[in-house]
Coordinates of C-alpha atoms in Angstrom, one line a residue:
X1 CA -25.3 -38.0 32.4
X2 CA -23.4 -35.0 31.8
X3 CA -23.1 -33.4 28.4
X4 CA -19.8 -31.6 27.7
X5 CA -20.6 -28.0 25.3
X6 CA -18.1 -26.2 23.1
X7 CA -18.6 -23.6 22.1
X8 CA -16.6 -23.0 18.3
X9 CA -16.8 -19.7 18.7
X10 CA -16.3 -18.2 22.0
X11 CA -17.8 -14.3 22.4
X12 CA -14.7 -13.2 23.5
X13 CA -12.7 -14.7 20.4
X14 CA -15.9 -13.4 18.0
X15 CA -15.4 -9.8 19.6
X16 CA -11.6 -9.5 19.3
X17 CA -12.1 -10.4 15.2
X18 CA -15.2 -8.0 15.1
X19 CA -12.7 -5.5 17.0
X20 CA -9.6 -6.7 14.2
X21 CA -12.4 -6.0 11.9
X22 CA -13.5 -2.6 13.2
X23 CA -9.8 -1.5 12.9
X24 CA -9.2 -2.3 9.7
X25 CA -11.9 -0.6 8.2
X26 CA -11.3 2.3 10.0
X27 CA -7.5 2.3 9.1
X28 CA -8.5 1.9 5.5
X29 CA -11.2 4.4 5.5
X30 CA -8.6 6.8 7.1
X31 CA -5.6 6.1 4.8
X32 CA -7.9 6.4 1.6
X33 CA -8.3 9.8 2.2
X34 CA -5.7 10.9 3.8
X35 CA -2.4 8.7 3.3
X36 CA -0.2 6.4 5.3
X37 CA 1.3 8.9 7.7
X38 CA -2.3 8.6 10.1
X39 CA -1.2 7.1 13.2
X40 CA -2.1 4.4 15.5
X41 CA -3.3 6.7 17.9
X42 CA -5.6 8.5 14.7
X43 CA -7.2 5.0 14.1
X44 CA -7.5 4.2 17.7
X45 CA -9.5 7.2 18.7
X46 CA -11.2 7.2 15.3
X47 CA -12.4 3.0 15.9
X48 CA -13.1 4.1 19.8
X49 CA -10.5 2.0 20.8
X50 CA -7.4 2.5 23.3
X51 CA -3.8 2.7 21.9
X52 CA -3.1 -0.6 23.4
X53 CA -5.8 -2.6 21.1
X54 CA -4.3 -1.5 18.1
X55 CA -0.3 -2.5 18.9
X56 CA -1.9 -5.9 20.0
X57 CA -3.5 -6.5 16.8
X58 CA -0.8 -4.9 14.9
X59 CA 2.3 -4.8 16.6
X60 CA 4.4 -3.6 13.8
X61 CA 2.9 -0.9 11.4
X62 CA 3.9 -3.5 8.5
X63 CA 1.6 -6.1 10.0
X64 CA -1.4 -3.4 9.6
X65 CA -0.5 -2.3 5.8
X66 CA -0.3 -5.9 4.4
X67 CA -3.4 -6.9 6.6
X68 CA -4.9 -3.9 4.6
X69 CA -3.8 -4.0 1.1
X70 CA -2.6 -7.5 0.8
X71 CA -5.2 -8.4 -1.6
X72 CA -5.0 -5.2 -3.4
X73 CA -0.7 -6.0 -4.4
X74 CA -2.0 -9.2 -5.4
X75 CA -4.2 -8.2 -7.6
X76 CA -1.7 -5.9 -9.2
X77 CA 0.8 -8.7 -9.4
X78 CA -2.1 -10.6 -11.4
X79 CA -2.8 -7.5 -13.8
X80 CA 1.4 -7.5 -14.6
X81 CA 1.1 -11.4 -14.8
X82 CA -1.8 -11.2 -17.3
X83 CA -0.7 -8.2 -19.3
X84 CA 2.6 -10.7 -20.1
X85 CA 0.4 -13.1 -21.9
X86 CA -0.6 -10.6 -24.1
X87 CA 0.4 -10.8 -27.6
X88 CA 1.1 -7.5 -28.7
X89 CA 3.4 -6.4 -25.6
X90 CA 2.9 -2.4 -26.2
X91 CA -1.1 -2.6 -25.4
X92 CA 0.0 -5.2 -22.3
X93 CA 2.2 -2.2 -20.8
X94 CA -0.5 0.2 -21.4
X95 CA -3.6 -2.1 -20.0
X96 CA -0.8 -3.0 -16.7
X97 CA -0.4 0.9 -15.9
X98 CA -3.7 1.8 -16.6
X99 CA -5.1 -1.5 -14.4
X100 CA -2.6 -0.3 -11.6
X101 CA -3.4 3.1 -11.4
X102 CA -6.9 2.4 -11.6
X103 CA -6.3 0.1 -7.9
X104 CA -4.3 3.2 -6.5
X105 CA -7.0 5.5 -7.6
X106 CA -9.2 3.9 -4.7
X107 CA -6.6 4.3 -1.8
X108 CA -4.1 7.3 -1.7
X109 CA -2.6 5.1 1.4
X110 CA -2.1 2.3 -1.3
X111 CA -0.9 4.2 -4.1
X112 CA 1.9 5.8 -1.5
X113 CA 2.7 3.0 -0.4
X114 CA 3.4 1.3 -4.4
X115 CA 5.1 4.0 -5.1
X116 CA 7.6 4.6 -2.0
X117 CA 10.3 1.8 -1.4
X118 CA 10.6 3.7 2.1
X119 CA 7.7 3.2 2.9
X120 CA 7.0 -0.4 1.2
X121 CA 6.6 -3.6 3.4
X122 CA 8.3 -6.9 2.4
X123 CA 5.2 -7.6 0.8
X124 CA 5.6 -5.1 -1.5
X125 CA 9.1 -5.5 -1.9
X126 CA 8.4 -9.3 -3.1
X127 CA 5.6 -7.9 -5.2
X128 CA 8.2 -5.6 -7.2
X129 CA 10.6 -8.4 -7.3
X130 CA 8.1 -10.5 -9.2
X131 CA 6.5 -7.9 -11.5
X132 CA 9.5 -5.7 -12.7
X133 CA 10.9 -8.8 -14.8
X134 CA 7.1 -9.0 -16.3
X135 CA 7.7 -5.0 -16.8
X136 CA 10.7 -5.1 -18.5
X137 CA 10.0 -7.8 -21.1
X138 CA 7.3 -6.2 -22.0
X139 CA 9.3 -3.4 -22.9
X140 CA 11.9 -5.6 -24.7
X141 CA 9.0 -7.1 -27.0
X142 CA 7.7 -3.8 -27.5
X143 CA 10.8 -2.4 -29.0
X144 CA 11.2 -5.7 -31.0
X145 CA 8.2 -5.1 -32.6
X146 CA 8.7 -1.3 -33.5
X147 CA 6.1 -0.2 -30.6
X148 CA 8.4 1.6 -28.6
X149 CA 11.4 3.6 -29.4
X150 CA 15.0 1.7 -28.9
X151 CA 16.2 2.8 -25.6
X152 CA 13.4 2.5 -23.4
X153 CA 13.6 0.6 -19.7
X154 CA 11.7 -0.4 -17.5
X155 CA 13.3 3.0 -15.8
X156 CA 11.3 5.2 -18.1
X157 CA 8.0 3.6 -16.8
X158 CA 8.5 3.7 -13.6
X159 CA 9.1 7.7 -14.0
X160 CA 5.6 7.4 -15.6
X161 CA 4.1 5.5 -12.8
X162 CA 5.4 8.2 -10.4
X163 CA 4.3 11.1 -12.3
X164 CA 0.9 10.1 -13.2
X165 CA 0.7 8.8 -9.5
X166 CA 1.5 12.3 -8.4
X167 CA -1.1 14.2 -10.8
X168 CA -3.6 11.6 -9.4
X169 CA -3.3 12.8 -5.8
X170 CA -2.6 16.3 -6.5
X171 CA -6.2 16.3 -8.3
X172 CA -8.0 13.6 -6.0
X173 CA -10.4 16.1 -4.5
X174 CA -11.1 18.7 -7.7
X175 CA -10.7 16.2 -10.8
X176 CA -9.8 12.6 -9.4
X177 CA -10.7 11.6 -13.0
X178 CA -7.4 13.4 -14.5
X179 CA -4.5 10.9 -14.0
X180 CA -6.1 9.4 -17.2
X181 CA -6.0 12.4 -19.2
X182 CA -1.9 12.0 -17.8
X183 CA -1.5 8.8 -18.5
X184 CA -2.4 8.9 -21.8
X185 CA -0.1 11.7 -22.5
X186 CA 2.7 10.2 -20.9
X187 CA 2.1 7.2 -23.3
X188 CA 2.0 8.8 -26.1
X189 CA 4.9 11.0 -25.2
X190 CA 7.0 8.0 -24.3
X191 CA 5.7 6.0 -27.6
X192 CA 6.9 9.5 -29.6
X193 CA 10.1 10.5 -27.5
X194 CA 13.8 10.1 -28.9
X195 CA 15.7 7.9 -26.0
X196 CA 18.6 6.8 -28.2
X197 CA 20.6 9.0 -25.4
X198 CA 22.5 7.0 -22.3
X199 CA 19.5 5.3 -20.5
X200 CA 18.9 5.2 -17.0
X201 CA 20.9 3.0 -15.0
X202 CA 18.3 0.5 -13.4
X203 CA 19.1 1.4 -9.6
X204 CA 17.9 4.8 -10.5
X205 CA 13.9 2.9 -10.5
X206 CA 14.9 2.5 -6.7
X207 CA 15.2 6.5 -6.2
X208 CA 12.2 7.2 -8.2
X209 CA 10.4 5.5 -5.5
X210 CA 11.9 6.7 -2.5
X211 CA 9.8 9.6 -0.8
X212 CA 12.2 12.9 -1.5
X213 CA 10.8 14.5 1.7
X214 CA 12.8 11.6 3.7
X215 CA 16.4 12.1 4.1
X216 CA 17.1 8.9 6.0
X217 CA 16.7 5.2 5.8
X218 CA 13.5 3.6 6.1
X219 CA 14.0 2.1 9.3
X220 CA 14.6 5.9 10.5
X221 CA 11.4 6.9 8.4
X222 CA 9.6 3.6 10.7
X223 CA 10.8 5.4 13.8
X224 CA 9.7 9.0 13.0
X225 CA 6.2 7.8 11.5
X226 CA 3.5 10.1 13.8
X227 CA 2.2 6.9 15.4
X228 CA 3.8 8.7 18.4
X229 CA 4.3 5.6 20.4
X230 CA 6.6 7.1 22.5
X231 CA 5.0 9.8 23.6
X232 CA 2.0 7.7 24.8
X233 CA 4.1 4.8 25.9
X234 CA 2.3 5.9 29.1
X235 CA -0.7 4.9 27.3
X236 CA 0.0 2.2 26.0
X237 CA 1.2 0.2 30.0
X238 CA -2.1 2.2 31.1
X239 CA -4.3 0.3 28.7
X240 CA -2.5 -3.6 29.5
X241 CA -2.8 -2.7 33.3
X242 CA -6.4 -1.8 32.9
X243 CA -7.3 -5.1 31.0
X244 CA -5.5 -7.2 33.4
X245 CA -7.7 -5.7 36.0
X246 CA -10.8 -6.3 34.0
X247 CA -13.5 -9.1 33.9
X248 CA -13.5 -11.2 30.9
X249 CA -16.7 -9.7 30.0
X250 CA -16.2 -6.2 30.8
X251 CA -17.6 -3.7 27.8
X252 CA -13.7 -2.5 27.5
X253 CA -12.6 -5.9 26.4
X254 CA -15.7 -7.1 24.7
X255 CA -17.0 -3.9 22.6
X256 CA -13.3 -2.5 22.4
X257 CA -10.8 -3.9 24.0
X258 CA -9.3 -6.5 22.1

């Protein structure tokens, strides 16, 4: 009688996620400390992989940020969703920024990429989309109830968001502790300030979080990100000519590989 085995797991499909895995951790690790502009070929060398594993796992550098942060955006949606529900809408605002800055203080690659449309995913896009009507209730409840000076938008608090973001990773490595100490004063400077003048038109939110070091689109920005891809092109058709010459089980494919 013959018995007929499968295997749920095959090694090779358990060594490709433990290599998915390896990537992502690395990615994160790297882009914690050091922003979203490391490349593929900075993860690849620092996970001891070839270029070619990482484009197959991620082919499009969007793919790696929303396997990365995913769950951080949607946790910052749920802190804007949650802050709505609160009853006095001025301490809702302050306990969203606070929560949200508090997420990007972990990650200077996620708090980049929150704070730059150019460089913001379509998850992130979607995320804004559903938490800037949260935002700006708030804000209309806020001045209803005599907490916040008539005139403020949600404009106003994503200048705040932007600012506080930059103190936070201008002091990261001497005082990463001091974005508070901003916060608080932008808060009570905003709670205090006169804004009976013209306010902001609302497309300006979309400028406050474009990059002002990039000059074109973000499809240019996509193309002139250092993952150098085609300057190692050459690389890249190296690596998927070596793995089609390679056993299944070869350490290349197994350890690294996929």
């Amino acid at each position: 009688m013959l018995r007929h085995v499968v295997d749920p797991a095959p090694p090779l499909r358990r060594d490709a996620e433990r290599n998915r895995r390896l990537l992502l951790r690395t990615a994160y690790e790297r882009m914690a400390v050091e922003g979203l502009d490391v490349s593929y070929e900075d993860i690849a060398r620092a996970a001891g992989t070839g270029m070619g594993t990482v484009y197959r796992r991620f082919p499009q550098r969007q793919d790696l940020l929303d396997a990365l942060f995913g769950e951080h955006i949607d946790t910052v949606i749920g802190f804007a969703e949650q802050a709505w529900r609160y009853e006095d809408a001025w301490a809702g605002l302050c306990w969203f920024l606070e929560r949200q800055l508090e997420v990007e203080s972990g990650s200077r690659g996620l708090g980049e990429l929150l704070r730059s449309r150019h460089q913001a995913t379509e998850l992130v896009r979607r995320a804004h989309e559903r938490m800037t009507p949260l935002v700006a209730d708030l804000i209309d409840r806020a001045v209803r109830a005599g907490r916040l000076p008539a005139g403020a938008t949600p404009a106003d608090f994503a200048a705040v968001h932007v600012m506080v973001g930059s103190v936070m990773d201008a002091s990261r490595a001497v005082d990463p502790r001091l974005w508070r100490r901003a916060l608080r004063i932008a808060l009570a400077g905003m709670r205090h300030a006169d804004l009976s003048d013209d306010p902001p038109d609302e497309a300006v939110i979309g400028h406050l979080y474009n990059d002002p070091r990039d000059e074109g689109t973000a499809h240019d920005r996509t193309a002139r990100r250092p993952d150098r891809r085609s300057q190692h092109q050459g690389d890249l058709l190296r690596d998927h000519a070596h793995a089609r010459r390679l056993p299944a089980d070869h350490p290349d494919l197994g350890g690294h590989g996929r």
